Coordinates of C-alpha atoms in Angstrom, one line a residue:
Chain A
M1 CA 23.1 30.7 45.3
T2 CA 20.5 32.3 43.2
S3 CA 20.7 29.5 40.7
A4 CA 20.2 26.9 43.3
I5 CA 17.1 28.6 44.6
S6 CA 15.7 29.2 41.2
W7 CA 16.2 25.5 40.5
I8 CA 14.0 24.5 43.4
K9 CA 11.4 27.2 42.8
V10 CA 8.2 26.2 41.2
D11 CA 7.9 26.6 37.4
E12 CA 4.2 26.4 37.1
T13 CA 1.4 24.9 39.1
A14 CA -0.2 21.6 38.1
K15 CA -3.3 23.5 37.0
A16 CA -1.3 25.7 34.7
A17 CA 0.6 22.7 33.4
L18 CA -2.6 20.8 32.6
A19 CA -4.1 23.8 30.9
R20 CA -0.9 24.2 28.8
I21 CA -0.8 20.6 27.8
L22 CA -4.4 20.4 26.9
T23 CA -4.1 23.3 24.6
E24 CA -0.8 22.4 23.0
R25 CA -1.4 18.8 22.7
P26 CA -5.1 18.2 22.5
S27 CA -6.5 14.8 22.5
V28 CA -8.2 14.0 19.3
V29 CA -11.1 11.8 18.4
L30 CA -10.2 10.3 15.1
P31 CA -12.7 9.4 12.4
P32 CA -14.4 6.1 12.6
P33 CA -13.5 3.3 13.2
L34 CA -11.0 4.8 15.6
H35 CA -13.5 7.0 17.3
R36 CA -14.1 5.0 20.4
L37 CA -11.1 6.3 22.2
A38 CA -9.6 9.7 22.5
L39 CA -6.0 9.5 21.5
R40 CA -3.2 11.8 22.5
V41 CA 0.2 12.6 21.2
G42 CA 2.7 10.0 22.3
N43 CA 0.2 7.2 21.8
V44 CA 1.3 4.4 19.5
V45 CA -1.8 2.9 17.8
E46 CA -1.4 -0.3 15.9
I47 CA -4.1 -1.1 13.3
V48 CA -4.0 -4.8 12.6
G49 CA -5.8 -6.7 9.9
P50 CA -5.5 -9.3 7.2
S51 CA -5.0 -8.1 3.6
P52 CA -7.2 -6.6 2.4
S53 CA -9.0 -4.8 5.2
A54 CA -9.1 -1.1 4.6
K55 CA -6.1 -0.3 6.8
T56 CA -4.5 2.0 4.3
L57 CA -7.9 3.6 3.8
I58 CA -8.2 4.3 7.5
L59 CA -4.7 5.9 7.4
I60 CA -5.7 8.0 4.4
Q61 CA -9.0 9.2 6.0
T62 CA -7.2 10.0 9.2
S63 CA -4.6 12.0 7.3
I64 CA -7.2 14.0 5.5
N65 CA -8.8 14.8 8.9
C66 CA -5.5 16.0 10.1
I67 CA -4.4 18.1 7.1
L68 CA -7.8 19.9 6.6
P69 CA -8.2 23.1 8.5
K70 CA -10.9 23.6 11.1
E71 CA -12.5 26.2 9.1
W72 CA -11.8 27.8 5.7
K73 CA -13.7 30.7 4.2
G74 CA -16.7 30.1 6.3
V75 CA -17.0 26.4 5.6
Q76 CA -16.4 24.0 8.5
Y77 CA -14.1 21.1 7.8
G78 CA -13.3 20.1 11.4
G79 CA -9.7 19.3 10.7
L80 CA -6.6 19.8 12.8
E81 CA -4.6 21.8 10.2
R82 CA -1.4 20.0 11.1
P83 CA 1.1 18.2 8.8
V84 CA 1.2 14.5 8.6
L85 CA 4.2 12.3 7.8
F86 CA 3.4 9.1 6.0
V87 CA 6.2 6.6 5.9
D88 CA 5.4 4.0 3.3
L89 CA 7.1 0.7 3.9
D90 CA 4.7 -1.3 1.8
C91 CA 5.4 0.9 -1.1
R92 CA 1.9 0.6 -2.4
F93 CA 0.6 4.0 -1.7
D94 CA -1.2 5.7 -4.5
V95 CA -1.4 9.4 -4.3
L96 CA -4.5 9.5 -6.5
S97 CA -6.6 7.8 -3.8
L98 CA -5.6 10.5 -1.4
S99 CA -6.2 13.3 -3.8
H100 CA -9.6 12.0 -4.9
A101 CA -10.7 11.5 -1.3
L102 CA -9.5 15.0 -0.3
E103 CA -11.4 16.5 -3.3
R104 CA -14.6 14.7 -2.4
R105 CA -14.3 15.8 1.2
I106 CA -13.8 19.4 0.3
T107 CA -16.6 19.6 -2.2
G108 CA -18.9 17.6 0.1
A109 CA -18.4 20.1 2.9
Y110 CA -18.9 23.0 0.6
R111 CA -22.0 21.5 -0.8
V112 CA -23.4 20.9 2.7
R113 CA -22.9 24.5 3.6
S114 CA -24.1 26.2 0.5
G115 CA -26.7 23.7 -0.4
V116 CA -26.2 24.1 -4.1
K117 CA -23.5 23.1 -6.5
G118 CA -21.8 26.4 -6.9
N119 CA -18.5 27.1 -8.4
E120 CA -16.6 25.0 -5.9
N121 CA -13.6 24.6 -8.0
E122 CA -12.1 27.8 -7.0
Y123 CA -12.3 26.9 -3.4
D124 CA -11.0 23.5 -4.1
K125 CA -7.7 24.6 -5.7
E126 CA -6.4 26.9 -2.9
L127 CA -7.5 24.7 -0.1
F128 CA -6.5 21.6 -1.9
V129 CA -3.0 22.9 -2.5
A130 CA -2.6 24.0 1.1
C131 CA -3.7 20.6 2.3
M132 CA -1.6 18.6 0.0
S133 CA 1.5 20.5 1.0
R134 CA 0.8 19.4 4.5
F135 CA 1.0 15.8 3.5
L136 CA 4.6 14.6 3.8
Y137 CA 5.6 11.3 2.3
T138 CA 8.6 9.0 2.2
R139 CA 9.0 5.4 1.2
C140 CA 11.6 2.8 2.1
Y141 CA 12.3 -0.4 0.3
N142 CA 14.2 -2.2 3.1
T143 CA 14.9 -2.0 6.8
F144 CA 18.2 -0.2 6.3
E145 CA 16.5 2.6 4.4
F146 CA 13.8 2.7 7.1
L147 CA 16.4 3.0 9.9
A148 CA 18.3 5.7 8.0
T149 CA 15.1 7.6 7.5
L150 CA 14.2 7.4 11.2
R151 CA 17.7 8.6 12.0
T152 CA 17.4 11.7 9.9
L153 CA 13.8 12.4 10.7
P154 CA 14.4 14.8 13.7
Y155 CA 16.5 17.1 11.4
R156 CA 13.9 17.0 8.6
L157 CA 11.0 17.5 10.9
Q158 CA 12.7 20.5 12.4
K159 CA 13.1 22.0 8.9
E160 CA 9.5 21.3 8.0
K161 CA 8.3 22.9 11.3
E162 CA 10.3 26.0 10.4
K163 CA 8.9 26.0 6.9
Q164 CA 5.3 25.3 7.7
G165 CA 5.0 27.0 11.0
S166 CA 3.3 24.0 12.7
A167 CA 4.8 20.7 13.9
V168 CA 3.9 17.4 12.4
Y169 CA 1.1 15.9 14.4
M170 CA 0.9 12.3 13.1
L171 CA 3.3 9.8 12.0
M172 CA 1.8 7.0 9.9
I173 CA 3.7 3.9 9.1
D174 CA 2.1 1.7 6.5
S175 CA 2.8 -1.9 7.3
I176 CA 5.3 -2.0 10.1
G177 CA 5.7 -5.7 9.4
A178 CA 6.5 -5.2 5.8
F179 CA 10.2 -6.3 6.1
Y180 CA 9.5 -9.1 8.6
W181 CA 10.5 -11.9 6.3
M182 CA 13.5 -10.2 5.0
D183 CA 14.7 -9.4 8.5
R184 CA 14.1 -12.9 9.7
A185 CA 16.4 -14.2 7.1
L186 CA 19.2 -11.8 8.0
P187 CA 22.4 -13.6 8.6
S188 CA 23.0 -13.4 12.3
S189 CA 26.7 -13.9 12.6
S190 CA 27.9 -14.9 16.0
T191 CA 31.5 -14.8 15.0
G192 CA 33.3 -11.6 14.2
S193 CA 35.4 -9.5 16.4
N194 CA 34.2 -6.2 15.0
N195 CA 32.2 -4.0 17.2
R196 CA 29.1 -4.0 15.1
K197 CA 26.0 -5.6 16.6
S198 CA 25.0 -8.7 14.8
L199 CA 21.9 -8.1 12.7
S200 CA 18.8 -10.0 13.5
L201 CA 15.1 -9.4 13.7
Q202 CA 15.4 -8.5 17.4
T203 CA 18.1 -5.9 17.0
V204 CA 16.3 -4.3 14.1
A205 CA 13.1 -4.1 16.1
E206 CA 15.1 -2.6 19.0
S207 CA 16.6 0.0 16.8
I208 CA 13.3 0.9 15.3
V209 CA 11.7 1.3 18.7
Q210 CA 14.6 3.3 20.0
E211 CA 14.6 5.7 17.1
I212 CA 10.9 6.3 17.3
Q213 CA 11.1 7.0 21.0
R214 CA 14.0 9.4 20.5
L215 CA 11.9 11.1 17.8
L216 CA 8.9 11.4 20.0
L217 CA 10.9 13.1 22.7
V218 CA 11.9 15.9 20.3
H219 CA 8.8 16.0 18.1
P220 CA 5.8 14.7 20.0
M221 CA 3.4 13.0 17.6
L222 CA 0.6 10.5 17.4
V223 CA 1.9 7.3 15.8
L224 CA -0.4 5.1 13.7
A225 CA 1.1 1.9 12.4
A226 CA -0.7 -0.5 10.1
K227 CA 0.2 -4.2 10.2
S228 CA -1.0 -7.1 8.3
A229 CA -2.1 -9.9 10.5
A230 CA -1.8 -13.7 10.6
F231 CA -4.9 -15.4 11.8
G232 CA -5.0 -18.7 13.7
D233 CA -3.4 -21.8 12.3
K234 CA -4.3 -24.0 9.4
Q235 CA -6.3 -26.4 11.4
S236 CA -8.5 -23.9 13.1
T237 CA -9.6 -21.9 10.0
T238 CA -11.6 -24.8 8.6
H239 CA -13.5 -25.1 11.9
V240 CA -14.4 -21.4 12.1
I241 CA -18.1 -21.4 11.4
R242 CA -20.0 -18.2 11.5
N243 CA -23.4 -18.8 12.9
S244 CA -23.3 -15.3 14.2
G245 CA -26.2 -13.7 12.4
K246 CA -27.9 -12.8 15.6
R247 CA -24.9 -12.0 17.6
F248 CA -23.6 -9.1 15.6
D249 CA -26.8 -7.3 15.9
D250 CA -26.2 -6.1 19.5
K251 CA -22.6 -5.3 18.9
V252 CA -21.3 -6.9 22.0
L253 CA -18.6 -9.4 21.7
D254 CA -18.5 -12.7 23.4
S255 CA -15.3 -13.2 25.2
G256 CA -13.4 -15.7 23.3
G257 CA -16.2 -17.5 21.6
P258 CA -15.4 -20.3 19.2
Q259 CA -16.4 -18.3 16.2
K260 CA -13.4 -16.0 16.3
P261 CA -10.1 -17.1 14.8
S262 CA -7.3 -16.3 17.1
Y263 CA -4.9 -13.6 16.3
R264 CA -1.2 -14.2 16.4
D265 CA 1.3 -11.4 16.7
Y266 CA 4.5 -12.0 14.9
M267 CA 6.4 -8.8 15.7
P268 CA 9.2 -9.0 18.3
S269 CA 8.1 -8.4 21.9
I270 CA 9.9 -5.0 22.1
W271 CA 7.5 -3.6 19.4
Q272 CA 4.5 -5.3 21.0
S273 CA 5.2 -3.6 24.3
F274 CA 5.9 -0.3 22.6
V275 CA 2.4 -0.2 21.2
S276 CA -0.1 1.5 23.5
H277 CA -3.3 0.8 21.6
R278 CA -4.3 -2.0 19.2
I279 CA -7.3 -2.3 17.0
L280 CA -8.1 -5.4 15.0
L281 CA -9.9 -5.3 11.7
R282 CA -11.6 -8.2 10.1
A283 CA -13.7 -8.8 7.1
S284 CA -17.2 -9.7 8.3
D285 CA -19.5 -11.8 6.3
G286 CA -23.1 -12.8 6.7
E287 CA -24.8 -9.5 6.2
S288 CA -26.6 -10.1 2.9
K289 CA -28.0 -6.6 2.5
H290 CA -24.6 -5.1 2.2
Q291 CA -23.2 -7.6 -0.3
T292 CA -22.2 -5.0 -2.8
H293 CA -19.8 -3.3 -0.4
P294 CA -17.1 -5.0 1.5
S295 CA -17.8 -4.8 5.2
F296 CA -15.4 -5.0 8.1
M297 CA -15.6 -5.2 11.8
T298 CA -13.3 -3.7 14.3
E299 CA -12.3 -4.9 17.8
W300 CA -10.1 -3.0 20.2
L301 CA -7.6 -5.4 21.6
L302 CA -5.6 -2.9 23.7
P303 CA -7.3 -1.6 25.8
P304 CA -9.8 -4.4 25.4
L305 CA -13.3 -3.0 24.8
K306 CA -16.4 -5.0 24.6
F307 CA -17.7 -3.0 21.6
S308 CA -17.2 -4.1 18.1
D309 CA -18.0 -1.6 15.3
K310 CA -19.0 -2.5 11.8
F311 CA -18.2 -0.4 8.8
I312 CA -18.4 -0.6 5.1
V313 CA -16.4 1.1 2.4
N314 CA -18.9 2.9 0.2
D315 CA -18.6 4.0 -3.4
D316 CA -16.9 7.2 -2.6
G317 CA -14.2 5.3 -0.7
L318 CA -15.5 6.6 2.7
L319 CA -15.8 4.5 5.8
V320 CA -19.3 4.4 7.0
T321 CA -20.2 2.9 10.3
L322 CA -23.2 0.7 10.5
Chain B
M1 CA 24.6 15.4 2.8
I2 CA 21.7 14.0 4.7
E3 CA 19.5 14.2 1.6
S4 CA 21.8 11.9 -0.3
Q5 CA 22.0 9.2 2.3
C6 CA 18.4 8.2 2.5
R7 CA 15.2 8.2 0.6
P8 CA 13.9 11.6 -0.2
Q9 CA 10.8 13.1 1.4
F10 CA 8.0 14.5 -0.8
N11 CA 4.9 16.4 -0.1
G12 CA 1.5 15.7 -1.6
L13 CA 1.8 18.1 -4.4
E14 CA 5.1 16.7 -5.6
L15 CA 3.7 13.2 -5.5
L16 CA 0.7 14.3 -7.6
E17 CA 3.0 16.0 -10.1
D18 CA 5.1 12.9 -10.4
A19 CA 1.9 10.8 -10.8
Q20 CA 0.6 13.0 -13.6
L21 CA 3.9 13.4 -15.5
N22 CA 5.5 10.0 -15.2
K23 CA 2.9 7.5 -14.1
R24 CA 0.9 7.1 -17.3
I25 CA -1.6 4.5 -18.1
L26 CA -0.7 1.9 -20.7
S27 CA -3.5 0.4 -22.7
T28 CA -3.6 -3.4 -22.6
G29 CA -4.8 -3.9 -26.2
C30 CA -8.0 -5.5 -25.0
E31 CA -10.8 -2.9 -24.8
R32 CA -12.8 -4.7 -22.2
I33 CA -9.9 -5.0 -19.8
D34 CA -9.0 -1.4 -20.3
L35 CA -12.6 -0.6 -19.5
L36 CA -12.4 -2.5 -16.3
L37 CA -9.2 -0.9 -15.2
Q38 CA -10.3 2.6 -16.2
G39 CA -7.7 2.9 -18.9
G40 CA -5.3 0.0 -18.5
L41 CA -2.2 -0.8 -16.7
R42 CA -0.6 1.9 -14.7
V43 CA 3.1 2.7 -14.8
G44 CA 4.5 2.2 -11.3
H45 CA 2.1 -0.6 -10.5
V46 CA 2.9 -4.3 -10.1
T47 CA -0.2 -6.1 -11.5
E48 CA -0.8 -9.7 -10.7
L49 CA -2.8 -11.9 -13.0
A50 CA -4.0 -15.0 -11.2
G51 CA -5.9 -17.8 -12.7
P52 CA -6.2 -21.6 -13.0
S53 CA -4.2 -23.2 -15.7
S54 CA -5.2 -22.5 -19.3
S55 CA -7.4 -19.6 -18.2
G56 CA -5.6 -17.3 -20.7
K57 CA -2.9 -15.7 -18.5
T58 CA -0.1 -16.2 -21.1
Q59 CA -2.4 -15.0 -23.9
V60 CA -3.2 -11.8 -22.0
C61 CA 0.6 -11.3 -21.4
L62 CA 1.4 -11.8 -25.1
K63 CA -1.4 -9.5 -26.1
V64 CA -0.2 -6.8 -23.7
A65 CA 3.4 -7.2 -24.8
S66 CA 2.5 -6.8 -28.5
H67 CA 0.2 -3.9 -27.9
V68 CA 2.5 -1.9 -25.6
A69 CA 5.5 -2.5 -27.9
R70 CA 3.5 -1.3 -30.8
K71 CA 1.8 1.7 -29.3
Y72 CA 4.4 3.1 -27.0
S73 CA 8.1 3.6 -27.7
G74 CA 10.4 1.6 -25.5
T75 CA 11.3 -1.9 -24.8
V76 CA 9.2 -4.6 -23.3
M77 CA 11.1 -7.2 -21.3
Y78 CA 9.5 -10.6 -21.1
F79 CA 10.8 -13.1 -18.5
D80 CA 9.5 -16.5 -19.5
S81 CA 9.7 -19.4 -17.1
G82 CA 7.7 -22.0 -18.9
N83 CA 8.8 -21.7 -22.5
S84 CA 5.5 -20.2 -23.4
F85 CA 6.6 -17.1 -25.2
S86 CA 5.5 -17.4 -28.8
P87 CA 6.8 -14.9 -31.5
K88 CA 4.2 -16.3 -34.0
R89 CA 1.4 -15.4 -31.7
I90 CA 2.7 -11.8 -31.3
V91 CA 2.9 -11.5 -35.1
Q92 CA -0.7 -12.7 -35.3
F93 CA -1.8 -10.1 -32.8
L94 CA 0.0 -7.4 -34.7
T95 CA -1.5 -8.4 -38.1
Q96 CA -4.9 -8.5 -36.6
E97 CA -4.7 -5.0 -35.2
S98 CA -3.5 -3.4 -38.4
D99 CA -5.3 -2.9 -41.6
P100 CA -4.8 -6.0 -44.0
A101 CA -4.1 -3.7 -47.0
N102 CA -1.6 -1.8 -45.1
T103 CA 1.9 -2.3 -46.6
E104 CA 3.6 -1.1 -43.4
V105 CA 2.7 -4.2 -41.5
D106 CA 6.1 -5.7 -42.1
E107 CA 7.8 -2.6 -40.8
I108 CA 5.6 -2.6 -37.8
V109 CA 6.3 -6.2 -37.1
Q110 CA 10.1 -5.6 -37.4
R111 CA 10.0 -2.7 -35.1
V112 CA 7.8 -4.4 -32.5
M113 CA 9.8 -7.7 -32.5
S114 CA 13.0 -5.8 -31.9
S115 CA 11.5 -4.0 -29.0
I116 CA 10.4 -7.1 -27.2
V117 CA 13.3 -8.8 -25.4
C118 CA 12.6 -12.3 -24.0
Y119 CA 14.7 -14.1 -21.4
S120 CA 14.2 -17.6 -20.2
I121 CA 14.5 -17.9 -16.5
F122 CA 14.1 -21.1 -14.6
D123 CA 14.9 -20.3 -11.0
I124 CA 14.5 -17.5 -8.4
F125 CA 18.2 -16.7 -8.1
T126 CA 18.5 -16.0 -11.8
L127 CA 15.4 -13.8 -11.5
L128 CA 16.9 -11.8 -8.7
D129 CA 20.2 -11.5 -10.7
M130 CA 18.3 -10.3 -13.8
L131 CA 16.3 -7.8 -11.7
H132 CA 19.4 -6.4 -10.1
Q133 CA 21.0 -6.1 -13.5
L134 CA 18.0 -4.3 -14.9
M135 CA 18.0 -2.0 -11.9
N136 CA 21.7 -1.1 -12.4
N137 CA 21.2 -0.6 -16.1
L138 CA 18.3 1.7 -15.5
K139 CA 20.0 3.6 -12.8
S140 CA 23.0 4.3 -15.0
E141 CA 20.8 4.9 -18.0
I142 CA 22.6 2.5 -20.3
G143 CA 20.8 1.6 -23.4
C144 CA 17.2 0.5 -23.3
N145 CA 14.3 2.6 -22.3
V146 CA 12.2 -0.1 -20.7
R147 CA 8.5 0.5 -20.7
M148 CA 7.2 -2.8 -19.3
L149 CA 8.3 -6.0 -17.6
I150 CA 6.3 -9.2 -17.8
I151 CA 7.1 -12.2 -15.7
D152 CA 5.3 -15.3 -16.8
S153 CA 5.0 -17.0 -14.5
L154 CA 6.4 -15.7 -11.3
S155 CA 4.7 -18.3 -9.1
S156 CA 6.5 -21.2 -10.8
L157 CA 9.8 -19.5 -9.9
I158 CA 8.9 -18.8 -6.3
A159 CA 6.7 -21.7 -5.3
P160 CA 9.5 -24.3 -5.2
V161 CA 11.4 -22.3 -2.6
L162 CA 8.4 -21.6 -0.4
G163 CA 7.4 -24.1 2.2
G164 CA 9.8 -26.2 4.2
G165 CA 10.3 -24.8 7.7
G166 CA 12.8 -22.1 6.9
A167 CA 12.2 -18.4 6.4
H168 CA 14.4 -18.3 3.4
G169 CA 11.8 -19.0 0.8
H170 CA 9.6 -16.2 2.1
A171 CA 12.6 -13.9 2.4
L172 CA 13.4 -14.5 -1.3
M173 CA 9.8 -13.9 -2.3
V174 CA 9.6 -10.7 -0.4
T175 CA 12.9 -9.5 -1.7
A176 CA 11.9 -10.1 -5.2
G177 CA 8.6 -8.3 -4.5
F178 CA 10.3 -5.2 -3.2
L179 CA 12.7 -5.2 -6.1
L180 CA 9.8 -5.2 -8.5
K181 CA 8.1 -2.4 -6.6
E182 CA 11.3 -0.3 -6.6
L183 CA 11.7 -0.9 -10.4
A184 CA 8.2 0.0 -11.1
H185 CA 8.1 3.2 -9.1
E186 CA 11.5 4.6 -9.3
H187 CA 12.2 3.8 -12.9
N188 CA 8.6 4.2 -14.3
L189 CA 7.9 0.7 -15.5
S190 CA 4.7 -1.2 -15.5
I191 CA 5.1 -4.7 -14.3
V192 CA 2.8 -7.7 -14.9
V193 CA 3.3 -11.0 -13.1
T194 CA 1.3 -14.2 -13.3
N195 CA 0.3 -16.5 -10.5
H196 CA -1.4 -19.9 -10.5
M197 CA -4.1 -21.1 -8.2
V198 CA -4.1 -23.6 -5.3
A199 CA -6.8 -25.2 -3.2
G200 CA -8.2 -23.0 -0.5
E201 CA -10.6 -23.6 2.2
A202 CA -14.0 -25.3 1.6
G203 CA -13.1 -26.5 -1.8
S204 CA -12.6 -23.1 -3.4
S205 CA -9.4 -22.1 -5.0
K206 CA -7.2 -19.1 -4.2
P207 CA -4.1 -17.6 -5.7
A208 CA -0.9 -19.2 -4.8
L209 CA 2.1 -17.8 -2.9
G210 CA 0.2 -17.3 0.3
D211 CA -0.7 -14.5 2.6
S212 CA 2.7 -12.8 2.6
W213 CA 2.5 -12.3 -1.1
K214 CA -0.9 -10.6 -0.9
S215 CA 0.6 -7.3 0.2
I216 CA 3.1 -7.1 -2.6
P217 CA 1.2 -6.4 -5.8
H218 CA -0.6 -3.1 -6.2
V219 CA -3.4 -4.6 -8.4
R220 CA -4.6 -8.2 -8.3
L221 CA -6.7 -9.6 -11.0
L222 CA -8.4 -13.0 -11.3
L223 CA -8.9 -14.7 -14.7
H224 CA -11.4 -17.3 -15.4
R225 CA -12.4 -19.1 -18.6
Y226 CA -15.8 -20.5 -19.3
R227 CA -15.4 -23.9 -20.9
A228 CA -18.6 -23.8 -22.8
T229 CA -18.3 -20.5 -24.7
N230 CA -14.5 -20.0 -24.6
D231 CA -15.1 -16.5 -23.1
S232 CA -12.9 -15.3 -20.4
C233 CA -13.8 -13.2 -17.4
I234 CA -11.5 -11.0 -15.4
S235 CA -12.3 -9.6 -12.0
I236 CA -10.6 -7.3 -9.6
L237 CA -9.3 -8.9 -6.4
K238 CA -7.5 -5.8 -5.1
H239 CA -6.9 -2.3 -6.4
P240 CA -5.8 1.0 -4.8
Y241 CA -8.9 2.9 -5.8
L242 CA -11.3 0.7 -7.7
A243 CA -13.8 -1.5 -6.0
T244 CA -13.1 -5.1 -5.5
G245 CA -15.3 -7.6 -7.2
K246 CA -15.9 -5.7 -10.4
T247 CA -15.8 -8.1 -13.3
M248 CA -15.7 -7.9 -17.1
E249 CA -16.0 -10.5 -19.8
F250 CA -13.6 -10.4 -22.7
M251 CA -12.3 -12.5 -25.5
I252 CA -8.9 -12.8 -27.0
T253 CA -9.1 -14.0 -30.5

């Protein structure tokens, strides 16, 4: 009897639950250009853009924000101090770009605080080592390896959580569409009396989504996936004329004007419906004063926002919004 | 047991250590190109050299092959798809680099020529076969300690199978690309591939093999030769940490 009553009894009030959730799983505002929306654990953000468009750079900058501590020896870094898992499907990640960016960030923050170029190197090393050990990386060369990795992730993440003391906060997947062509050509055998599901692009996508959902149940994380985009079709690209010198000044997009090439999603629909936020990156041209640095513009497709941000990649490799 | 079934997980420090120990930079033999790339070609990277015909891609490949075979120990594998590999030119590069009065030139030439292994490959399936074979050899550590792999030209092997409605051409290209990336990273090779140019929009030209190829090489370089002066110019199309658009003029004598 007691067990039945205790089952019906209230565990916590809604107010207490909200307070608990907001402290344990805070919503974060990511560095630009993802700063327009506050994102929470459990969101799946897809960053789409043609190659090259600074997608990996955004993932790296976001990782740095996540692995830095909020405050270290009096200097404010404004980070989350949580580990990040980077699954590299494109297999093009270069650890030097991450380490250089992290070093610049650490010395920059220290310089801002102390005002002089002191002996920052000592501070660098300890903090640098602590941050780099919070960056977890794995790479997969084909879909089977990716699925195997996803299967074993709950176990590995549990071990990491015990080792580091805090749970992984972000899962980054560089190029979710990396194996698209290889999966499309998978032989989908309709014959065969064995119990195995026939492999095809659809079943692969279903498995990926299932595994990630299962993973998110046990280890709630924010998922950021980069994807290279295909724009329009061959006929329309020649007609895309940018007479938009005035338009981009006021940062408000025309809804479906003729100057935008259309974006085509090639991932299976199960992945498309799994994604909760989508941001599109595009190289922008026409601004002559920034010719030395490549500039990009962003557009939130899901939820559709009317704002479009512009940013450039400066010499330090940082993303600076204009 | 779980660890053996799938790819291992590293943390940032282990990656950095691997980069510093294993992923060295190999000089190309041409000072100006080294200057542009901040040292040269990196082990673990797949570098693409794109350029219109007779812009010097094969010359750069031969120069790199001779220099790497000479300066660093290990084999250089050269996959040639257009019968453009020229041993005489390699000997010419070697004799240029060393002192004319040096009597060891013959020995150097002998050593270098036996470290460069050249295969003629005329279709994508043979290429995939050779790459798998190379991967197996390296995994089981038979024989050669391969330092570099040059494929001249990769686009002439892939372009015939691309196009047509099916996905098979793209699948073959992407499979070859991932094999190259795995070879480069897991077995510490530096890979150089060449690509030709096709007409792009508005009359300009762009590297061949399309959009799906763009995300495969780590570094993409564009070669251009000036007709008047016979100088060449190399520029960065894409690089993990160097700025795009940097150019450098060079000359290969």
